[in-house]
Short mmCIF file of C-alpha atoms and ligand atoms in Angstrom, two decimals:
data_model
loop_
_atom_site.label_atom_id
_atom_site.label_comp_id
_atom_site.label_asym_id
_atom_site.label_seq_id
_atom_site.Cartn_x
_atom_site.Cartn_y
_atom_site.Cartn_z
CA MET K 345 0.30 -0.18 0.04
CA HIS K 346 1.09 3.40 -0.76
CA THR K 347 2.87 4.88 2.56
CA GLU K 348 0.52 7.73 2.62
CA LEU K 349 -2.06 5.47 2.37
CA LYS K 350 -1.10 3.39 5.09
CA LYS K 351 -1.75 6.83 6.97
CA LEU K 352 -5.22 5.69 7.70
CA PHE K 353 -4.38 2.57 9.37
CA PRO K 354 -6.09 3.32 12.41
CA LEU K 355 -9.32 3.08 10.98
CA LYS K 356 -9.11 -0.48 9.37
CA GLU K 357 -10.44 -2.20 12.56
CA TYR K 358 -12.67 0.82 13.10
CA LEU K 359 -14.30 -0.13 10.09
CA GLY K 360 -14.01 -3.57 9.58
CA PRO K 361 -13.82 -6.07 6.87
CA LYS K 362 -16.72 -4.42 4.76
CA GLY K 363 -15.61 -1.35 5.39
CA TRP K 364 -11.89 -1.12 5.19
CA ILE K 365 -10.76 -3.13 1.22
CA GLU K 366 -7.63 -4.06 0.39
CA ASP K 367 -8.07 -7.49 -2.16
CA LEU K 368 -6.96 -5.44 -5.96
CA SER K 369 -10.06 -7.97 -7.45
CA THR K 370 -12.74 -5.63 -5.31
CA ILE K 371 -10.72 -2.77 -5.91
CA GLU K 372 -9.90 -2.84 -9.53
CA PRO K 373 -13.10 -1.83 -10.92
CA HIS K 374 -13.36 1.30 -9.48
CA LEU K 375 -10.48 2.29 -10.41
CA VAL K 376 -11.88 2.22 -14.25
CA GLU K 377 -14.95 4.65 -16.24
CA GLU K 378 -17.38 2.26 -17.50
CA ARG K 379 -16.47 3.75 -21.18
CA GLY K 380 -12.91 3.52 -20.86
CA LEU K 381 -11.75 6.78 -20.58
CA TYR K 382 -10.28 7.33 -17.88
CA LYS K 383 -7.86 4.68 -15.48
CA GLY K 384 -6.51 6.21 -12.06
CA LYS K 385 -4.73 3.99 -9.84
CA SER K 386 -5.44 3.44 -5.58
CA ASP K 387 -4.48 0.44 -3.56
CA LEU K 388 -7.12 1.05 -0.86
CA LEU K 389 -10.95 1.47 -0.96
CA LEU K 390 -13.19 2.22 1.90
CA LYS K 391 -17.33 1.86 2.66
CA PRO K 392 -18.52 3.20 5.51
CA ASN K 393 -21.59 2.00 6.94
CA ASN K 394 -22.84 5.24 8.43
CA THR K 395 -22.47 9.01 8.46
CA ASN K 396 -20.25 8.67 11.99
CA GLU K 397 -17.49 6.30 9.49
CA VAL K 398 -17.97 9.18 7.11
CA SER K 399 -16.87 11.26 9.33
CA LYS K 400 -13.57 9.76 10.67
CA ILE K 401 -12.46 9.26 7.58
CA LEU K 402 -12.73 12.64 6.99
CA LYS K 403 -11.18 14.12 10.63
CA LEU K 404 -8.07 11.70 9.86
CA CYS K 405 -7.53 12.36 6.01
CA ASN K 406 -8.12 15.75 6.37
CA LYS K 407 -5.51 15.78 9.69
CA TYR K 408 -2.62 14.00 7.23
CA ASN K 409 -3.52 15.91 4.44
CA ILE K 410 -4.79 12.20 1.90
CA LYS K 411 -7.08 13.10 -0.69
CA ILE K 412 -10.93 11.58 -1.16
CA VAL K 413 -12.26 9.99 -3.96
CA PRO K 414 -16.18 9.49 -3.49
CA GLN K 415 -18.33 7.15 -5.36
CA GLY K 416 -21.94 6.24 -5.63
CA GLY K 417 -22.97 4.23 -8.42
CA ARG K 418 -20.17 4.76 -11.13
CA THR K 419 -22.51 5.66 -13.51
CA GLY K 420 -21.18 9.21 -13.98
CA LEU K 421 -20.26 10.42 -17.20
CA CYS K 422 -17.33 12.41 -17.17
CA GLY K 423 -14.90 10.54 -15.02
CA GLY K 424 -15.92 12.54 -11.73
CA THR K 425 -15.05 8.79 -9.75
CA ILE K 426 -11.55 8.05 -10.43
CA PRO K 427 -8.38 8.53 -9.26
CA SER K 428 -5.14 10.24 -9.84
CA ASN K 429 -2.26 8.00 -10.88
CA ASN K 430 -0.42 8.86 -7.84
CA GLY K 431 -1.77 6.17 -5.78
CA GLN K 432 -1.83 8.85 -3.48
CA GLU K 433 -5.84 9.11 -3.13
CA VAL K 434 -8.31 7.25 -1.16
CA MET K 435 -11.60 5.82 -2.67
CA LEU K 436 -14.79 6.64 -0.52
CA SER K 437 -18.10 4.02 -1.48
CA LEU K 438 -21.69 5.19 -0.13
CA GLU K 439 -22.58 2.07 -1.29
CA ARG K 440 -23.30 0.82 2.15
CA MET K 441 -25.14 3.26 2.89
CA ASN K 442 -27.93 2.45 1.49
CA ASN K 443 -31.28 3.04 4.16
CA ILE K 444 -34.47 4.23 3.10
CA LYS K 445 -35.05 5.89 6.67
CA GLU K 446 -38.54 7.53 7.10
CA PHE K 447 -41.72 8.15 4.67
CA ASN K 448 -43.41 10.63 6.13
CA GLU K 449 -46.74 10.83 3.49
CA LYS K 450 -48.68 13.87 4.89
CA ASN K 451 -45.35 15.81 4.14
CA PHE K 452 -44.92 14.16 1.09
CA THR K 453 -41.76 13.04 1.33
CA VAL K 454 -38.56 10.31 2.02
CA THR K 455 -35.75 10.20 3.95
CA VAL K 456 -32.88 8.07 2.19
CA GLU K 457 -29.13 7.24 3.12
CA ALA K 458 -27.00 8.35 -0.19
CA GLY K 459 -26.53 4.60 -1.01
CA CYS K 460 -29.31 3.72 -1.95
CA ILE K 461 -30.07 3.05 -5.59
CA LEU K 462 -32.81 6.04 -7.62
CA SER K 463 -34.81 3.04 -8.88
CA ASN K 464 -34.63 1.45 -4.89
CA ILE K 465 -36.17 5.00 -4.00
CA GLN K 466 -39.32 5.31 -7.62
CA ASP K 467 -39.87 1.28 -6.77
CA GLN K 468 -40.63 2.10 -2.89
CA ALA K 469 -42.40 4.85 -3.23
CA SER K 470 -44.48 3.27 -5.90
CA GLU K 471 -45.68 1.46 -3.69
CA LYS K 472 -46.95 3.22 -0.95
CA ASN K 473 -48.40 5.34 -4.31
CA PHE K 474 -46.20 8.26 -4.46
CA LEU K 475 -44.25 9.25 -7.33
CA PHE K 476 -40.73 10.10 -6.96
CA PRO K 477 -40.08 11.38 -10.81
CA LEU K 478 -36.31 11.55 -11.22
CA SER K 479 -35.75 9.08 -13.68
CA LEU K 480 -32.68 8.32 -15.95
CA ALA K 481 -31.45 5.46 -18.19
CA SER K 482 -28.83 4.28 -15.38
CA GLU K 483 -31.75 4.28 -12.38
CA GLY K 484 -30.73 0.72 -11.56
CA SER K 485 -27.07 1.57 -11.01
CA CYS K 486 -26.44 5.06 -9.96
CA THR K 487 -26.99 6.20 -6.34
CA ILE K 488 -29.42 9.01 -5.21
CA GLY K 489 -25.86 10.99 -3.53
CA GLY K 490 -24.59 10.83 -6.87
CA ASN K 491 -27.54 11.75 -8.24
CA LEU K 492 -27.21 15.10 -6.11
CA SER K 493 -23.96 15.12 -6.09
CA THR K 494 -24.07 15.60 -10.11
CA ASN K 495 -27.34 17.68 -9.85
CA ALA K 496 -28.69 14.16 -12.42
CA GLY K 497 -31.57 15.98 -15.08
CA GLY K 498 -33.24 12.55 -16.82
CA ILE K 499 -36.59 12.83 -18.82
CA ASN K 500 -39.35 14.56 -15.79
CA VAL K 501 -37.33 17.14 -15.17
CA LEU K 502 -40.14 19.45 -17.75
CA ARG K 503 -42.69 19.00 -15.47
CA TYR K 504 -40.67 18.05 -11.30
CA GLY K 505 -37.14 20.02 -12.48
CA MET K 506 -33.19 18.49 -12.17
CA ALA K 507 -32.66 17.24 -9.25
CA ARG K 508 -32.00 20.38 -6.87
CA ASP K 509 -35.24 20.48 -6.92
CA LEU K 510 -36.08 17.39 -5.53
CA VAL K 511 -34.61 18.29 -2.23
CA LEU K 512 -35.51 19.69 0.52
CA GLY K 513 -33.29 18.89 3.27
CA ILE K 514 -29.40 17.21 3.63
CA GLU K 515 -26.41 15.48 5.21
CA VAL K 516 -22.87 16.56 4.37
CA VAL K 517 -19.80 15.48 5.72
CA LEU K 518 -17.31 18.31 5.37
CA ALA K 519 -13.83 18.61 4.61
CA ASN K 520 -12.70 18.52 8.89
CA GLY K 521 -15.23 15.94 9.40
CA SER K 522 -18.18 17.61 10.64
CA ILE K 523 -21.86 16.61 9.90
CA TRP K 524 -23.91 19.52 8.81
CA ASN K 525 -27.16 17.86 9.29
CA ASN K 526 -29.57 19.62 7.75
CA LEU K 527 -31.99 17.34 7.04
CA THR K 528 -35.54 19.57 7.58
CA SER K 529 -38.46 18.58 5.61
CA LEU K 530 -40.03 22.81 5.17
CA ARG K 531 -41.04 23.62 1.49
CA LYS K 532 -40.47 27.00 2.66
CA ASP K 533 -37.20 28.12 4.44
CA ASN K 534 -35.85 31.71 3.87
CA ARG K 535 -33.50 31.62 6.74
CA GLY K 536 -30.53 32.90 5.34
CA TYR K 537 -28.36 31.34 2.27
CA ASP K 538 -29.60 28.22 1.25
CA LEU K 539 -26.52 26.64 1.47
CA LYS K 540 -27.66 23.35 0.23
CA GLN K 541 -27.76 24.07 -2.75
CA LEU K 542 -23.84 24.65 -3.18
CA PHE K 543 -23.52 20.54 -2.45
CA ILE K 544 -25.65 19.59 -4.81
CA GLY K 545 -24.00 19.28 -8.53
CA SER K 546 -20.18 19.94 -7.18
CA GLU K 547 -19.57 16.45 -7.66
CA GLY K 548 -18.19 15.87 -4.36
CA THR K 549 -15.69 18.34 -4.16
CA LEU K 550 -17.40 19.95 -1.00
CA GLY K 551 -17.98 18.31 0.97
CA ILE K 552 -19.94 14.06 1.46
CA ILE K 553 -23.97 14.14 1.11
CA THR K 554 -24.67 10.96 3.58
CA SER K 555 -28.66 11.12 3.37
CA ALA K 556 -30.97 13.96 1.87
CA VAL K 557 -34.95 14.49 2.64
CA LEU K 558 -37.02 13.86 -1.16
CA LYS K 559 -39.37 15.11 -2.14
CA LEU K 560 -42.72 12.78 -3.39
CA PHE K 561 -45.79 13.28 -5.79
CA PRO K 562 -49.02 11.28 -6.63
CA SER K 563 -48.60 8.26 -8.42
CA PRO K 564 -50.15 8.81 -11.85
CA LYS K 565 -52.86 6.98 -12.85
CA ASN K 566 -53.11 7.81 -15.98
CA ILE K 567 -50.25 7.70 -18.70
CA GLU K 568 -50.74 8.73 -22.15
CA THR K 569 -46.93 7.95 -24.68
CA ALA K 570 -47.37 8.98 -27.86
CA LEU K 571 -44.14 9.24 -31.17
CA PHE K 572 -45.04 11.57 -33.51
CA ALA K 573 -43.00 11.94 -37.29
CA VAL K 574 -42.29 15.77 -37.57
CA PRO K 575 -40.31 17.73 -40.61
CA ASN K 576 -37.75 19.10 -38.62
CA SER K 577 -36.85 20.78 -35.58
CA GLU K 578 -38.21 23.49 -36.28
CA ALA K 579 -41.69 21.59 -36.07
CA ALA K 580 -41.01 19.86 -32.90
CA ILE K 581 -40.61 23.09 -31.07
CA GLU K 582 -42.88 24.50 -32.46
CA LEU K 583 -45.39 20.96 -31.36
CA PHE K 584 -43.46 21.68 -27.95
CA GLY K 585 -45.81 25.05 -27.20
CA LEU K 586 -49.15 22.72 -28.50
CA ALA K 587 -49.01 19.89 -26.47
CA ARG K 588 -47.93 21.54 -23.39
CA SER K 589 -51.81 24.02 -23.78
CA ALA K 590 -52.87 20.50 -25.43
CA SER K 591 -52.65 18.69 -21.70
CA ALA K 592 -53.67 20.89 -19.11
CA ASP K 593 -49.04 21.51 -18.66
CA LEU K 594 -49.18 17.75 -17.99
CA LEU K 595 -46.79 16.98 -20.13
CA ASN K 596 -43.52 14.75 -18.65
CA ALA K 597 -41.52 13.78 -21.08
CA TYR K 598 -40.83 15.58 -24.28
CA GLU K 599 -37.21 13.61 -26.23
CA LEU K 600 -36.52 14.39 -29.68
CA VAL K 601 -34.87 11.20 -31.70
CA SER K 602 -33.63 11.24 -34.65
CA ARG K 603 -34.10 8.86 -37.74
CA VAL K 604 -30.47 8.39 -38.18
CA GLY K 605 -30.01 7.42 -34.50
CA MET K 606 -33.73 5.68 -34.64
CA GLU K 607 -31.71 3.26 -37.02
CA MET K 608 -28.96 2.24 -34.97
CA VAL K 609 -31.84 1.15 -32.80
CA LEU K 610 -33.39 -0.89 -34.40
CA LYS K 611 -30.54 -2.92 -35.55
CA ASN K 612 -28.81 -3.48 -32.70
CA ILE K 613 -30.89 -3.35 -29.73
CA PRO K 614 -32.84 -6.51 -29.80
CA GLY K 615 -36.16 -6.41 -29.61
CA ALA K 616 -36.50 -2.74 -31.30
CA LYS K 617 -39.58 -2.06 -33.73
CA GLU K 618 -40.28 0.23 -36.78
CA PRO K 619 -42.67 2.50 -34.91
CA MET K 620 -45.32 3.54 -38.45
CA ASN K 621 -44.99 2.49 -41.81
CA ASN K 622 -43.79 5.55 -43.62
CA LYS K 623 -40.19 6.48 -42.36
CA TYR K 624 -39.25 10.22 -41.21
CA LYS K 625 -36.03 11.37 -40.61
CA TRP K 626 -37.42 12.75 -36.97
CA TYR K 627 -39.97 12.61 -33.95
CA VAL K 628 -40.67 13.17 -31.07
CA LEU K 629 -41.54 10.98 -28.38
CA LEU K 630 -43.79 12.35 -25.48
CA GLU K 631 -46.16 11.38 -22.35
CA PHE K 632 -48.47 12.90 -20.65
CA SER K 633 -49.36 11.98 -17.15
CA SER K 634 -51.70 12.55 -14.73
CA SER K 635 -52.13 11.87 -11.14
CA SER K 636 -56.69 11.35 -11.69
CA GLU K 637 -58.67 8.92 -13.32
CA ASN K 638 -59.60 11.75 -16.19
CA ASN K 639 -58.52 9.83 -19.11
CA MET K 640 -55.93 11.84 -21.62
CA ARG K 641 -56.41 10.04 -24.50
CA LYS K 642 -58.52 12.63 -25.78
CA GLN K 643 -55.90 15.10 -25.46
CA MET K 644 -53.94 13.39 -27.48
CA GLU K 645 -55.30 12.14 -29.99
CA ASN K 646 -57.51 15.92 -30.36
CA LEU K 647 -53.42 17.36 -29.54
CA PHE K 648 -52.28 14.67 -33.51
CA GLU K 649 -55.45 16.08 -35.71
CA VAL K 650 -54.64 19.74 -34.86
CA ALA K 651 -50.53 19.65 -35.24
CA LEU K 652 -51.51 17.30 -38.55
CA ASN K 653 -53.73 20.35 -40.24
CA LYS K 654 -51.06 22.48 -39.19
CA ASN K 655 -48.29 20.58 -41.26
CA ILE K 656 -46.40 20.05 -37.87
CA VAL K 657 -46.69 16.24 -36.99
CA LEU K 658 -47.09 14.07 -40.75
CA ASP K 659 -47.52 11.20 -38.92
CA GLY K 660 -47.77 9.40 -35.14
CA VAL K 661 -48.48 6.35 -32.98
CA ILE K 662 -50.43 6.90 -29.57
CA ALA K 663 -49.08 3.22 -27.26
CA GLU K 664 -52.40 0.99 -26.90
CA SER K 665 -50.79 -0.67 -24.12
CA THR K 666 -48.24 -0.92 -21.46
CA GLN K 667 -46.00 -3.51 -23.89
CA GLN K 668 -46.67 -0.93 -27.10
CA ARG K 669 -45.86 2.46 -24.08
CA LYS K 670 -42.45 0.29 -23.73
CA ASP K 671 -41.59 -0.22 -27.14
CA LEU K 672 -41.79 3.27 -28.15
CA TRP K 673 -39.65 4.04 -25.47
CA LEU K 674 -36.85 1.86 -26.31
CA LEU K 675 -36.55 3.56 -29.23
CA ARG K 676 -35.61 6.71 -26.68
CA ASP K 677 -33.19 4.41 -24.31
CA GLY K 678 -31.68 2.36 -26.79
CA LEU K 679 -29.91 5.01 -28.39
CA ASN K 680 -26.60 5.09 -26.80
CA GLU K 681 -26.52 1.81 -26.71
CA ALA K 682 -26.54 1.62 -30.31
CA GLN K 683 -24.23 3.66 -30.76
CA LYS K 684 -21.34 1.56 -28.98
CA PRO K 685 -21.14 -2.05 -31.57
CA GLU K 686 -21.24 1.81 -34.73
CA GLY K 687 -17.45 2.35 -34.12
CA GLY K 688 -16.72 5.54 -31.88
CA SER K 689 -18.70 8.50 -30.88
CA ILE K 690 -17.57 12.10 -29.97
CA LYS K 691 -20.59 12.32 -27.46
CA HIS K 692 -21.74 16.56 -26.04
CA ASP K 693 -23.87 17.10 -23.25
CA ILE K 694 -25.73 20.73 -24.55
CA SER K 695 -28.16 22.19 -23.56
CA ILE K 696 -29.61 25.78 -25.20
CA PRO K 697 -32.57 28.20 -25.34
CA ILE K 698 -35.15 26.38 -26.20
CA ASN K 699 -36.15 28.85 -29.04
CA ASN K 700 -32.66 28.09 -30.35
CA VAL K 701 -32.86 24.44 -31.10
CA SER K 702 -33.20 23.58 -33.97
CA LYS K 703 -30.95 26.91 -34.67
CA PHE K 704 -27.91 24.58 -32.63
CA ILE K 705 -28.78 21.61 -34.52
CA ASN K 706 -28.89 22.85 -38.19
CA ASP K 707 -25.40 25.19 -37.95
CA ALA K 708 -23.62 22.29 -35.20
CA THR K 709 -25.17 19.21 -38.20
CA TYR K 710 -23.97 21.65 -41.15
CA SER K 711 -20.34 22.52 -39.55
CA VAL K 712 -19.51 18.67 -38.10
CA VAL K 713 -20.59 17.44 -41.49
CA LYS K 714 -18.12 20.08 -43.14
CA PHE K 715 -15.53 19.68 -41.13
CA MET K 716 -15.65 15.44 -41.54
CA PRO K 717 -17.61 14.18 -44.11
CA GLU K 718 -19.84 11.49 -43.48
CA SER K 719 -19.92 11.35 -39.78
CA ARG K 720 -23.06 10.30 -37.95
CA VAL K 721 -24.78 13.06 -35.85
CA VAL K 722 -26.76 11.62 -33.47
CA ALA K 723 -28.86 14.37 -32.20
CA PHE K 724 -31.43 13.49 -29.41
CA GLY K 725 -32.39 13.80 -26.38
CA HIS K 726 -34.88 16.41 -23.68
CA ILE K 727 -35.39 18.28 -26.18
CA GLY K 728 -38.57 19.96 -23.93
CA ASP K 729 -35.63 20.82 -21.65
CA GLY K 730 -33.58 22.51 -24.29
CA ASN K 731 -31.12 19.61 -23.64
CA ILE K 732 -29.47 18.44 -26.64
CA HIS K 733 -26.95 14.81 -26.88
CA PHE K 734 -25.24 15.71 -29.45
CA ASN K 735 -23.47 12.58 -30.59
CA ILE K 736 -21.61 12.16 -33.68
CA SER K 737 -20.12 8.70 -34.44
CA GLN K 738 -17.63 7.40 -36.89
CA PRO K 739 -17.66 7.45 -40.53
CA LYS K 740 -17.77 3.94 -42.09
CA LYS K 741 -16.20 2.25 -42.97
CA SER K 742 -13.20 4.98 -41.29
CA ASN K 743 -10.45 4.46 -39.00
CA LYS K 744 -11.84 4.53 -35.28
CA GLU K 745 -8.59 6.15 -33.16
CA ASP K 746 -8.24 8.58 -35.98
CA PHE K 747 -12.01 9.31 -35.48
CA LEU K 748 -11.55 9.71 -32.38
CA ASN K 749 -8.31 12.04 -32.34
CA LYS K 750 -10.46 14.57 -33.86
CA TRP K 751 -12.17 14.49 -30.65
CA GLU K 752 -11.05 18.36 -29.75
CA SER K 753 -11.63 20.13 -33.31
CA ILE K 754 -14.98 18.08 -32.87
CA ASN K 755 -16.23 19.80 -29.43
CA LYS K 756 -14.73 23.48 -30.30
CA ILE K 757 -16.97 23.23 -33.30
CA VAL K 758 -19.82 22.33 -31.44
CA PHE K 759 -19.01 24.54 -28.19
CA ASP K 760 -18.45 27.50 -29.67
CA ILE K 761 -21.61 27.61 -30.79
CA VAL K 762 -23.57 27.04 -28.09
CA ASN K 763 -21.89 29.46 -26.45
CA ASP K 764 -22.80 32.09 -29.41
CA LEU K 765 -26.39 30.58 -28.61
CA ASP K 766 -26.43 31.48 -24.63
CA GLY K 767 -26.46 27.67 -24.18
CA SER K 768 -24.51 25.43 -21.64
CA PHE K 769 -21.69 22.79 -23.04
CA SER K 770 -22.54 20.86 -19.86
CA ALA K 771 -26.55 20.14 -20.00
CA GLU K 772 -26.99 17.25 -16.57
CA HIS K 773 -23.09 15.68 -17.21
CA GLY K 774 -21.50 17.94 -15.21
CA ILE K 775 -17.62 18.42 -15.38
CA GLY K 776 -15.60 16.17 -14.07
CA LYS K 777 -12.00 15.08 -14.50
CA LEU K 778 -13.41 15.86 -18.65
CA LYS K 779 -14.78 19.70 -19.25
CA ARG K 780 -12.17 21.16 -16.77
CA GLU K 781 -9.98 23.42 -19.98
CA GLU K 782 -13.45 24.14 -21.35
CA LEU K 783 -14.96 25.26 -18.00
CA LYS K 784 -12.13 27.73 -17.60
CA PHE K 785 -12.71 28.58 -21.16
CA TYR K 786 -16.15 29.51 -21.77
CA ASN K 787 -17.72 29.97 -18.10
CA PRO K 788 -16.25 34.09 -17.07
CA GLU K 789 -13.42 34.80 -15.03
CA ILE K 790 -15.72 35.97 -12.53
CA GLU K 791 -17.70 32.63 -11.67
CA ILE K 792 -14.19 31.05 -11.90
CA ASN K 793 -13.04 32.71 -9.26
CA LEU K 794 -16.40 32.66 -7.19
CA MET K 795 -16.29 28.84 -6.88
CA LYS K 796 -12.74 28.71 -6.83
CA SER K 797 -13.47 31.13 -3.27
CA ILE K 798 -15.93 28.68 -1.68
CA LYS K 799 -13.83 25.09 -2.80
CA THR K 800 -11.13 27.17 -0.82
CA THR K 801 -13.80 27.43 2.29
CA PHE K 802 -15.12 24.38 2.41
CA ASP K 803 -12.22 22.63 1.55
CA PRO K 804 -8.94 24.71 2.55
CA LYS K 805 -6.68 21.43 2.03
CA ASN K 806 -8.02 20.15 -1.12
CA ILE K 807 -8.68 16.64 -0.53
CA LEU K 808 -12.74 16.39 -1.25
CA ASN K 809 -12.01 15.16 -4.73
CA PRO K 810 -9.22 16.64 -5.99
CA GLY K 811 -8.65 17.78 -9.72
CA LYS K 812 -12.48 17.70 -10.67
CA VAL K 813 -14.35 20.33 -12.27
CA LEU K 814 -11.76 23.07 -11.11
C1 FAD C 441 -26.25 4.73 -19.31
C2 FAD C 441 -26.71 6.01 -18.39
C3 FAD C 441 -27.60 7.43 -19.18
C4 FAD C 441 -27.20 8.10 -18.18
N1 FAD C 441 -28.64 9.06 -18.28
C5 FAD C 441 -28.40 10.26 -17.32
C6 FAD C 441 -29.36 11.66 -17.51
O1 FAD C 441 -30.06 10.86 -19.14
N2 FAD C 441 -29.16 12.34 -17.16
C7 FAD C 441 -27.76 12.68 -16.11
O2 FAD C 441 -28.23 13.83 -15.23
N3 FAD C 441 -27.28 12.34 -16.24
C8 FAD C 441 -27.06 10.95 -16.74
N4 FAD C 441 -26.39 9.13 -16.38
C9 FAD C 441 -25.23 9.72 -16.17
C10 FAD C 441 -25.03 9.37 -14.68
O3 FAD C 441 -26.19 8.26 -14.10
C11 FAD C 441 -25.59 9.95 -13.67
O4 FAD C 441 -24.62 11.42 -13.26
C12 FAD C 441 -25.58 9.89 -12.24
O5 FAD C 441 -27.02 11.37 -11.75
C13 FAD C 441 -24.47 9.76 -10.92
O6 FAD C 441 -25.23 8.77 -10.60
P1 FAD C 441 -23.81 7.66 -9.24
O7 FAD C 441 -24.30 7.39 -8.49
O8 FAD C 441 -23.45 6.88 -10.35
O9 FAD C 441 -22.50 8.96 -8.63
P2 FAD C 441 -21.30 7.94 -9.05
O10 FAD C 441 -20.78 8.41 -10.57
O11 FAD C 441 -20.35 7.29 -8.64
O12 FAD C 441 -20.68 10.20 -8.97
C14 FAD C 441 -20.35 11.47 -9.46
C15 FAD C 441 -19.62 12.53 -8.78
O13 FAD C 441 -20.66 12.19 -7.72
C16 FAD C 441 -20.16 12.08 -6.24
N5 FAD C 441 -20.36 11.94 -5.56
C17 FAD C 441 -20.84 10.45 -5.85
N6 FAD C 441 -21.95 10.25 -4.50
C18 FAD C 441 -21.35 10.99 -3.95
C19 FAD C 441 -21.63 11.46 -2.19
N7 FAD C 441 -22.49 10.85 -2.26
N8 FAD C 441 -21.55 13.12 -1.62
C20 FAD C 441 -20.38 13.58 -2.73
N9 FAD C 441 -19.92 12.78 -4.01
C21 FAD C 441 -20.43 11.96 -4.46
C22 FAD C 441 -18.23 12.22 -7.64
O14 FAD C 441 -17.02 12.23 -6.45
C23 FAD C 441 -18.38 12.43 -8.64
O15 FAD C 441 -17.50 13.10 -8.75
C24 FAD C 441 -26.56 8.56 -17.43
C25 FAD C 441 -25.57 7.68 -17.49
C26 FAD C 441 -25.19 6.21 -18.01
C27 FAD C 441 -24.46 5.21 -18.79
#
């Protein structure tokens, strides 16, 4: 073991064999990022079982200036959980802290530990007839602590907001080991600065989130899902406004799917089915949901008819059964996986004011294809939030390595357009190791300086997830 990490030996007995892990085969998966973009070094993994254990670990790390890399479900897409290569950082996984502590049904809240898997929270809420609306394709593996630390988005942001909008209180262990218990369930609380929001989205650089009080909503009783073919992305935006009004603002998902992406799903994802008789360049997957017994079918059919008459919809399918709903969602959810067998892909998770989304898609597609003819643009995602996953798959029959070597040039093309259109180069995945340079380049100096002074205040010795974000 690295000599620096040996200073943590006093914790070995206290944490016990489940909390102190030196076994290399257990550690190995914690050192790599799923896509293979990053690999780090560390021969110590700590898995505390409760907040006091986290506090003891941080106290000792702070004393000896040992750097800590927090880990949840390790589904993050920016390398935030990967230690550096110097072998001196300890990994701290919250996965054993996975209790759902308390449902407060009258208050519409649930208190959970940070290591709870997101889908477990959703399932337990649903058993009690509630909805916890945070929903991502990684929900079977990601943890609520990771979701809060990255301020995760997903498919229901349109209606319920991002992770930060779904939290009333948190408990955090600070860099010096002190515990800040802010597990309040108040919906209104204006006592000074809202400090919890600083930890949310801070990617483990300001404190370790150990528990949270989350908001619940009534469980939906009625869901209508449809896939509409639209002539272009402008039409998708026009349809968005109509859909919000037609559903009395009960639209909870509004997702863009391109034909290029759908072809990949149909080819590479088992069970994916062509949804309509004809093929179209663009589709929108939309969903209305309501907690009342009111049938929303009529509203969806009316929307289809009105949009058809305005020529902003060309064709459509409204799901007739739960299975058909799943089939439609597979065409959207399969998009990430479907790109893998197509070779290298360069991915961007950007957001743009909704009125500029279509200009972004047109300009960025034109510029990328001009730079690299025959590259395949797979633009899709949460268009109702102005959030587009603008992914580019390598040209067919090209060399993967040559393509991936163009990563930085392509990023620059895409991010400059995003910046000119008042958008963000990181909509929901965060910064981690991956986008630190972009943060420095595109964000005003005054913001970076404020972030640095917050970091110094919360973590003066820079022991929490160093080299991430800033
Ligand atoms: C297939 C797939 C689909 C995805 N879809 C979406 C999507 O739609 N929207 C979206 O926003 N993201 C998405 N993601 C990204 C990812 O799932 C989210 O970022 C998720 O919130 C990460 O949770 P996690 O528990 O895996 O965190 P990790 O990856 O373990 O950690 C993420 C960051 O948070 C820090 N961290 C983790 N736990 C704590 C804690 N308790 N206290 C302090 N810091 C902590 C880590 O150090 C790291 O910097 C997707 C990922 C995959 C693989």
